[in-house]
Short mmCIF file of C-alpha atoms in Angstrom, two decimals:
data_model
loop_
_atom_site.label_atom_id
_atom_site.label_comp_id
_atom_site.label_asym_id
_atom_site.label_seq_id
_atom_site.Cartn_x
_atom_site.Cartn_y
_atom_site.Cartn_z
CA UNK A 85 59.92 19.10 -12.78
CA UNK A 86 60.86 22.40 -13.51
CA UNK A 87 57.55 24.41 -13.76
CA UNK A 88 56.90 26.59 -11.34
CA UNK A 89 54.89 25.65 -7.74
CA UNK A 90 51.28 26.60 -8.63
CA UNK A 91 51.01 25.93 -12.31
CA UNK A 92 48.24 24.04 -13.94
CA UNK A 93 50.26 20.53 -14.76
CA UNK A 94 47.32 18.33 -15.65
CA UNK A 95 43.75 18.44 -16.86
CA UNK A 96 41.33 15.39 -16.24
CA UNK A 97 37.92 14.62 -17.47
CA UNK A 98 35.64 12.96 -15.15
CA UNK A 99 33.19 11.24 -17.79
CA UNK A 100 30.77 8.16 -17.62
CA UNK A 101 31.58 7.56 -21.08
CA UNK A 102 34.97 7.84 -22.37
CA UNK A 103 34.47 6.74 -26.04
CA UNK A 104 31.56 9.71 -26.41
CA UNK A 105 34.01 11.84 -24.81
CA UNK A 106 36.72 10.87 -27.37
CA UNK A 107 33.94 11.27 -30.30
CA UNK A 108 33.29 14.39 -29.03
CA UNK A 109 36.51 16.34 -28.29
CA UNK A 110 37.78 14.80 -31.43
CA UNK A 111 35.52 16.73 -33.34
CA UNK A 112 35.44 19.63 -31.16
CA UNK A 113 38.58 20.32 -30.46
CA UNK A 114 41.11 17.81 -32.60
CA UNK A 115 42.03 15.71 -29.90
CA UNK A 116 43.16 12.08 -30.09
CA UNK A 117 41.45 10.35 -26.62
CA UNK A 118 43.36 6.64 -26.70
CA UNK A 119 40.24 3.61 -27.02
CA UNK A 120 41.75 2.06 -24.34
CA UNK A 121 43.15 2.54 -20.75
CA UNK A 122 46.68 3.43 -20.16
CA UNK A 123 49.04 0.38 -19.24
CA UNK A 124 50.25 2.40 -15.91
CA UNK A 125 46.49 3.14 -14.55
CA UNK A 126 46.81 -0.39 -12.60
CA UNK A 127 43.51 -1.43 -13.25
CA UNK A 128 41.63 2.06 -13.58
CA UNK A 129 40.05 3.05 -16.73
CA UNK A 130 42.25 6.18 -17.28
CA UNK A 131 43.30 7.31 -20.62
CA UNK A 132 45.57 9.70 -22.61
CA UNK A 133 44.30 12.55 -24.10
CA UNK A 134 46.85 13.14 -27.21
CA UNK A 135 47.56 16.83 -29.65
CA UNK A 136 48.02 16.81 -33.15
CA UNK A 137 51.59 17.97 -32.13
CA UNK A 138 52.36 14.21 -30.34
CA UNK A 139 51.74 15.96 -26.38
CA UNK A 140 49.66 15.09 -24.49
CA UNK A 141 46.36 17.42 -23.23
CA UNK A 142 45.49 15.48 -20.23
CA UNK A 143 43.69 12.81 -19.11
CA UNK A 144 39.90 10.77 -19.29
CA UNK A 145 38.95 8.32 -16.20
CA UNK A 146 36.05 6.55 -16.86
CA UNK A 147 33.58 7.08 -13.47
CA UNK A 148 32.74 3.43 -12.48
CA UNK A 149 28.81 2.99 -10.93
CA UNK A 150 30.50 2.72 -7.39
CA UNK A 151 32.22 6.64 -8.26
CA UNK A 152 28.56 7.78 -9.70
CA UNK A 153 26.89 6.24 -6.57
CA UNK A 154 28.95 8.23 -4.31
CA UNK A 155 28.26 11.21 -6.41
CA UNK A 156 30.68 12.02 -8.79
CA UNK A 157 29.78 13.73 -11.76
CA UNK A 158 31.38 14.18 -15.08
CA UNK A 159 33.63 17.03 -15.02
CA UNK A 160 36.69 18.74 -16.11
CA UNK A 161 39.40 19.02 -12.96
CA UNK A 162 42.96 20.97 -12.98
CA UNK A 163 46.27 19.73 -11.22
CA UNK A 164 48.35 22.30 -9.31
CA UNK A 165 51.72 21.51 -9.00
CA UNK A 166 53.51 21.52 -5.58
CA UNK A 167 56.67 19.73 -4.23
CA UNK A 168 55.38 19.21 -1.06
CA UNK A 169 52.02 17.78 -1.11
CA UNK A 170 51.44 16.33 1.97
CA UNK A 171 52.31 20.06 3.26
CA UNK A 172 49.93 22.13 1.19
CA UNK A 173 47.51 19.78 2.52
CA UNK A 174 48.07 20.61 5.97
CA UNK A 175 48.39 24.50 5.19
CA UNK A 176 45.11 24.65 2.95
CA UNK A 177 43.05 23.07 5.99
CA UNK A 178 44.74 25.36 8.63
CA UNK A 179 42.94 27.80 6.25
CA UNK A 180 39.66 26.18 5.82
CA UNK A 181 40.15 24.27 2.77
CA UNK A 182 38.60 21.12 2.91
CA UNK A 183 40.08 17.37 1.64
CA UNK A 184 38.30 15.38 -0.75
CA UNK A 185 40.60 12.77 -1.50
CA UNK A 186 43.38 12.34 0.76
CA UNK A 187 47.35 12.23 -0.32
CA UNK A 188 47.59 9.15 -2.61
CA UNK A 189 50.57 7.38 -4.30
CA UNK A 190 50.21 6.72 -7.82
CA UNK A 191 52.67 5.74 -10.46
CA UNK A 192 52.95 8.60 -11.55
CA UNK A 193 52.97 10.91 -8.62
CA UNK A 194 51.70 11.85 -5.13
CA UNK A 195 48.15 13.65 -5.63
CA UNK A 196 45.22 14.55 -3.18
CA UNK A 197 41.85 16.43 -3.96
CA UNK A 198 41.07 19.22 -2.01
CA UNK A 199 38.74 22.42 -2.37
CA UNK A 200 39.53 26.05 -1.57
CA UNK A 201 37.44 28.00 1.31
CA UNK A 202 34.85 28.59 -0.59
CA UNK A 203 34.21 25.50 -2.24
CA UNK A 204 36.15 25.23 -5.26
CA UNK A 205 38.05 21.97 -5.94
CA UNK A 206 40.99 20.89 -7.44
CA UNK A 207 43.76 18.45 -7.03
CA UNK A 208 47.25 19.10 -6.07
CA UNK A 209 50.53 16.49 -7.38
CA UNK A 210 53.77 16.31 -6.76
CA UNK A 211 54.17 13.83 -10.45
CA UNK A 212 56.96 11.43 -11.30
CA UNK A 213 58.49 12.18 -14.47
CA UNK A 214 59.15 9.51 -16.83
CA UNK A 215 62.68 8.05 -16.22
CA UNK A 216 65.25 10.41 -18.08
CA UNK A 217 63.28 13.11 -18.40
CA UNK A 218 63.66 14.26 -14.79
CA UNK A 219 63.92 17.90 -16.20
CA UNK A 220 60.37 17.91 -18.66
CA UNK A 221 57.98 20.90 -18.07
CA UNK A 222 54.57 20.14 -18.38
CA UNK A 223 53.18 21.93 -21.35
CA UNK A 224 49.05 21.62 -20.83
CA UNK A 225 48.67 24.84 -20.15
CA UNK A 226 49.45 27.61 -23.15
CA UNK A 227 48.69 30.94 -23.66
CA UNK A 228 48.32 31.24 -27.00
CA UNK A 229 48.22 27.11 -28.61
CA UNK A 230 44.76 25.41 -29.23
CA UNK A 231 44.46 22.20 -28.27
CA UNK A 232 45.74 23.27 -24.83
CA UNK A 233 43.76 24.50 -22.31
CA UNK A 234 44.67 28.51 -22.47
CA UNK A 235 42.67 30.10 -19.69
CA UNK A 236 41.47 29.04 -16.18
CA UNK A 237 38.46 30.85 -14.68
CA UNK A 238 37.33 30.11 -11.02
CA UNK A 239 34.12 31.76 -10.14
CA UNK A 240 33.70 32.32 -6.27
CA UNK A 241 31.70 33.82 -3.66
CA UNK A 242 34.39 36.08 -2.03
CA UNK A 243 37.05 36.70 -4.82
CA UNK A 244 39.07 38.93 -2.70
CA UNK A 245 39.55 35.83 -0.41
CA UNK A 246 40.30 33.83 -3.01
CA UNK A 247 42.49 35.47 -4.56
CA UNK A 248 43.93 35.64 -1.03
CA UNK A 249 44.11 32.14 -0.77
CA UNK A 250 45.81 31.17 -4.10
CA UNK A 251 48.55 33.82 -3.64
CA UNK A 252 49.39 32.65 -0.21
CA UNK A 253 49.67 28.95 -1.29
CA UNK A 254 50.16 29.09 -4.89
CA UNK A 255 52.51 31.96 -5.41
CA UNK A 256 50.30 33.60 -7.92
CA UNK A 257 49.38 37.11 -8.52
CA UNK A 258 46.73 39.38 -9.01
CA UNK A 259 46.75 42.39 -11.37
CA UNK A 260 44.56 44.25 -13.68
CA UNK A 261 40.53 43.78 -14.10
CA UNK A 262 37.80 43.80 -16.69
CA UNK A 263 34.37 45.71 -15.78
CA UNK A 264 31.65 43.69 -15.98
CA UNK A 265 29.02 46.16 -14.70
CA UNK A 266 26.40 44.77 -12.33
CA UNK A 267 28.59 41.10 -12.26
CA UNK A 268 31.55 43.15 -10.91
CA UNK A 269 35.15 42.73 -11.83
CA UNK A 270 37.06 40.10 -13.98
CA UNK A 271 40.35 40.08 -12.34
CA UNK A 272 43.56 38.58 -13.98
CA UNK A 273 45.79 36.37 -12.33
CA UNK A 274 49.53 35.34 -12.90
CA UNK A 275 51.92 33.44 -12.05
CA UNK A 276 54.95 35.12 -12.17
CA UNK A 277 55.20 36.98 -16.00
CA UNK A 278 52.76 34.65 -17.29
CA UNK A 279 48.60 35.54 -17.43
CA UNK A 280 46.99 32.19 -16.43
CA UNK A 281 43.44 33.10 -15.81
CA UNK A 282 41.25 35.31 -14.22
CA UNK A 283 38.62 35.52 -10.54
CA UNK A 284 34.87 36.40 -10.67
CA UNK A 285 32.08 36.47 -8.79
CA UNK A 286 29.40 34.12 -8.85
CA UNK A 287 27.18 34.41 -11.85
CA UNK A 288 23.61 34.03 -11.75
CA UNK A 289 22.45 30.37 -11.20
CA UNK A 290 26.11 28.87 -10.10
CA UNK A 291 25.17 27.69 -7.24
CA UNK A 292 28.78 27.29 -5.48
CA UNK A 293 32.41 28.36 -6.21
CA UNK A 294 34.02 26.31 -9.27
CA UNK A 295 36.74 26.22 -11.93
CA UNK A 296 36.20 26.79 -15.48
CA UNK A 297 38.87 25.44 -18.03
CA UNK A 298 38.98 26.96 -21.57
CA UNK A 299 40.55 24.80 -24.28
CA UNK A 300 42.34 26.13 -27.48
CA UNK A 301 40.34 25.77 -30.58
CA UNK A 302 41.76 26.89 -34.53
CA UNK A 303 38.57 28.33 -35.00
CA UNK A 304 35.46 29.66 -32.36
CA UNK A 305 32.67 28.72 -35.37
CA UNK A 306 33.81 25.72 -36.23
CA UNK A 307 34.17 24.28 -32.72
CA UNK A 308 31.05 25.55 -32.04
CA UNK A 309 28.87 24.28 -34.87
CA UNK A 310 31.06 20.86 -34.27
CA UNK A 311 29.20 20.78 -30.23
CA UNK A 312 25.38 20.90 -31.53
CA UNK A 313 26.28 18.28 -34.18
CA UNK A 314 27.29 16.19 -32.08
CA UNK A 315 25.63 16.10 -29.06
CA UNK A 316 26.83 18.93 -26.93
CA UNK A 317 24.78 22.03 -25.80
CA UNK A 318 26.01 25.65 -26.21
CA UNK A 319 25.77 27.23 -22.61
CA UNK A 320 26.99 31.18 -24.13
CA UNK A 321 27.77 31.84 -27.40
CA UNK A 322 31.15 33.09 -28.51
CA UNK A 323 31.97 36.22 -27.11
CA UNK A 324 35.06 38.79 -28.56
CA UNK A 325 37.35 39.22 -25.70
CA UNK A 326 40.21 41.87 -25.25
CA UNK A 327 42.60 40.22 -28.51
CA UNK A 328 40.26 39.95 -30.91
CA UNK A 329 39.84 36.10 -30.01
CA UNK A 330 36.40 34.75 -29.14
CA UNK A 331 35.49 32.41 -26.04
CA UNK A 332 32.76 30.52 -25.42
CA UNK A 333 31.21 27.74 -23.06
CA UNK A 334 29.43 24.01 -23.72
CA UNK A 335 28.41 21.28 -21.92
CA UNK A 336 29.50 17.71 -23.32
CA UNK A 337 26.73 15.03 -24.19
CA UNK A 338 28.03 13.34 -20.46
CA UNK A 339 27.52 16.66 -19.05
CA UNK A 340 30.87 18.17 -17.83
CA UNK A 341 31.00 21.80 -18.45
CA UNK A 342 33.81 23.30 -20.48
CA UNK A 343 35.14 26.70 -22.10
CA UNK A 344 37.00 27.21 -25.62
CA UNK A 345 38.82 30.29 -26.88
CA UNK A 346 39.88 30.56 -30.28
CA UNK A 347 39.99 33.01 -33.31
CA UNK A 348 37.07 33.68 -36.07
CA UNK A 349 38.27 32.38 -39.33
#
């Protein structure tokens, strides 16, 4: 793989219904979410998440009653890419990150779950790339294309160690900020040329550090009208951001919590 250690190489939603997820998204956001599981999920109900374009966005795994009995919610979750994950592991607990799942083998990788010292959680994956294409990028993440996830926001109870924390581990950097006023700063992180999201603080009534994922969309009004019709619940309206594009966050009709950015048409 040639994308850099620390980028976003994978987004997974965590649903107790995939085929309302797929009716969903489809509308929302013009993504194809396969009826049935992939062939290389060895018995898991795990499916593809397809573009217009022929990529793919991600993934969808179905949360069995023995997954919801142990707690899992529906959610979206982000893959960081290392080469070494067995060794991130062991760094991120030397520095009070915590294991949620531990290093696993999969077809199509080595992946664990962990969470960062404040509570935020992600996986990490070392993935196999399909034979002859041991050179691919992975091309989920995008600045500027919708039906890719554009922007990753973690809000956090001690940015400055967060930020901390990714850099040391993830390579990425911090620089610039946005005002917010009384909620602080919104502070931009890269990895190396390349803006890939941002740190805040807690908002009001998050009651622990997470990640927020913002998906592309051709157009912030009709995404938007497209969640209340069909099932989803606006959580804040679309908002201009420095661009001229407009973001905005939902909840799906399973409950995970997600973001889209997009222009006004």
């Amino acid at each position: 793989m040639t994308n850099p250690k620390g980028s976003f190489i994978w987004y997974e939603l965590m649903t107790s219904d995939p085929d309302g997820a797929a009716r969903f998204y489809g509308a929302v956001v013009g993504w194809t979410i396969a009826a049935h599981s992939d062939p290389a999920a060895s018995g898991v109900d795990y499916r593809m998440i397809a573009r217009a374009d022929g990529g793919n966005a991600g993934g969808v795994l179905a949360l069995g009653a023995d997954m919801l009995a142990g707690g899992a919610r529906p959610a979206w979750m982000g893959y960081l890419y290392t080469p070494d994950v067995d060794g991130t592991i062991a760094a991120i607990t030397a520095d009070g990150g915590a294991v949620h799942m531990p290093a696993t083998d999969l077809p199509v990788g080595r992946i664990a779950m962990l969470s960062d010292p404040q509570g935020a959680v992600f996986y990490v994956m070392n993935p196999i790339p399909p034979a002859g294409m041991e050179d691919m990028d992975s091309d989920v993440f995008s600045v500027t294309e919708a039906q890719h996830v554009r922007w990753n926001e973690l809000m956090t109870s001690d940015p400055d160690a967060a930020i901390a924390f990714y850099r040391k581990h993830f390579g990425w950097g911090q620089e610039g900020a946005f005002d917010m006023g009384d909620m602080g700063a919104y502070r931009f992180l890269q990895l190396g040329e390349v803006g890939i999201g941002a740190v805040m603080g807690l908002m009001p009534g998050v009651p622990a550090a997470m990640w927020s994922y913002y998906i592309g969309v051709d157009d912030i009004d009709r995404a938007a009208a497209a969640i209340t019709a069909n099932g989803g619940t606006i959580t804040n309206e679309p908002m201009e951001i420095p661009g001229g594009e407009f973001a905005m966050n939902g909840v799906d009709p399973q409950g995970a919590a997600f973001g889209l950015v997009g222009p006004r048409r």
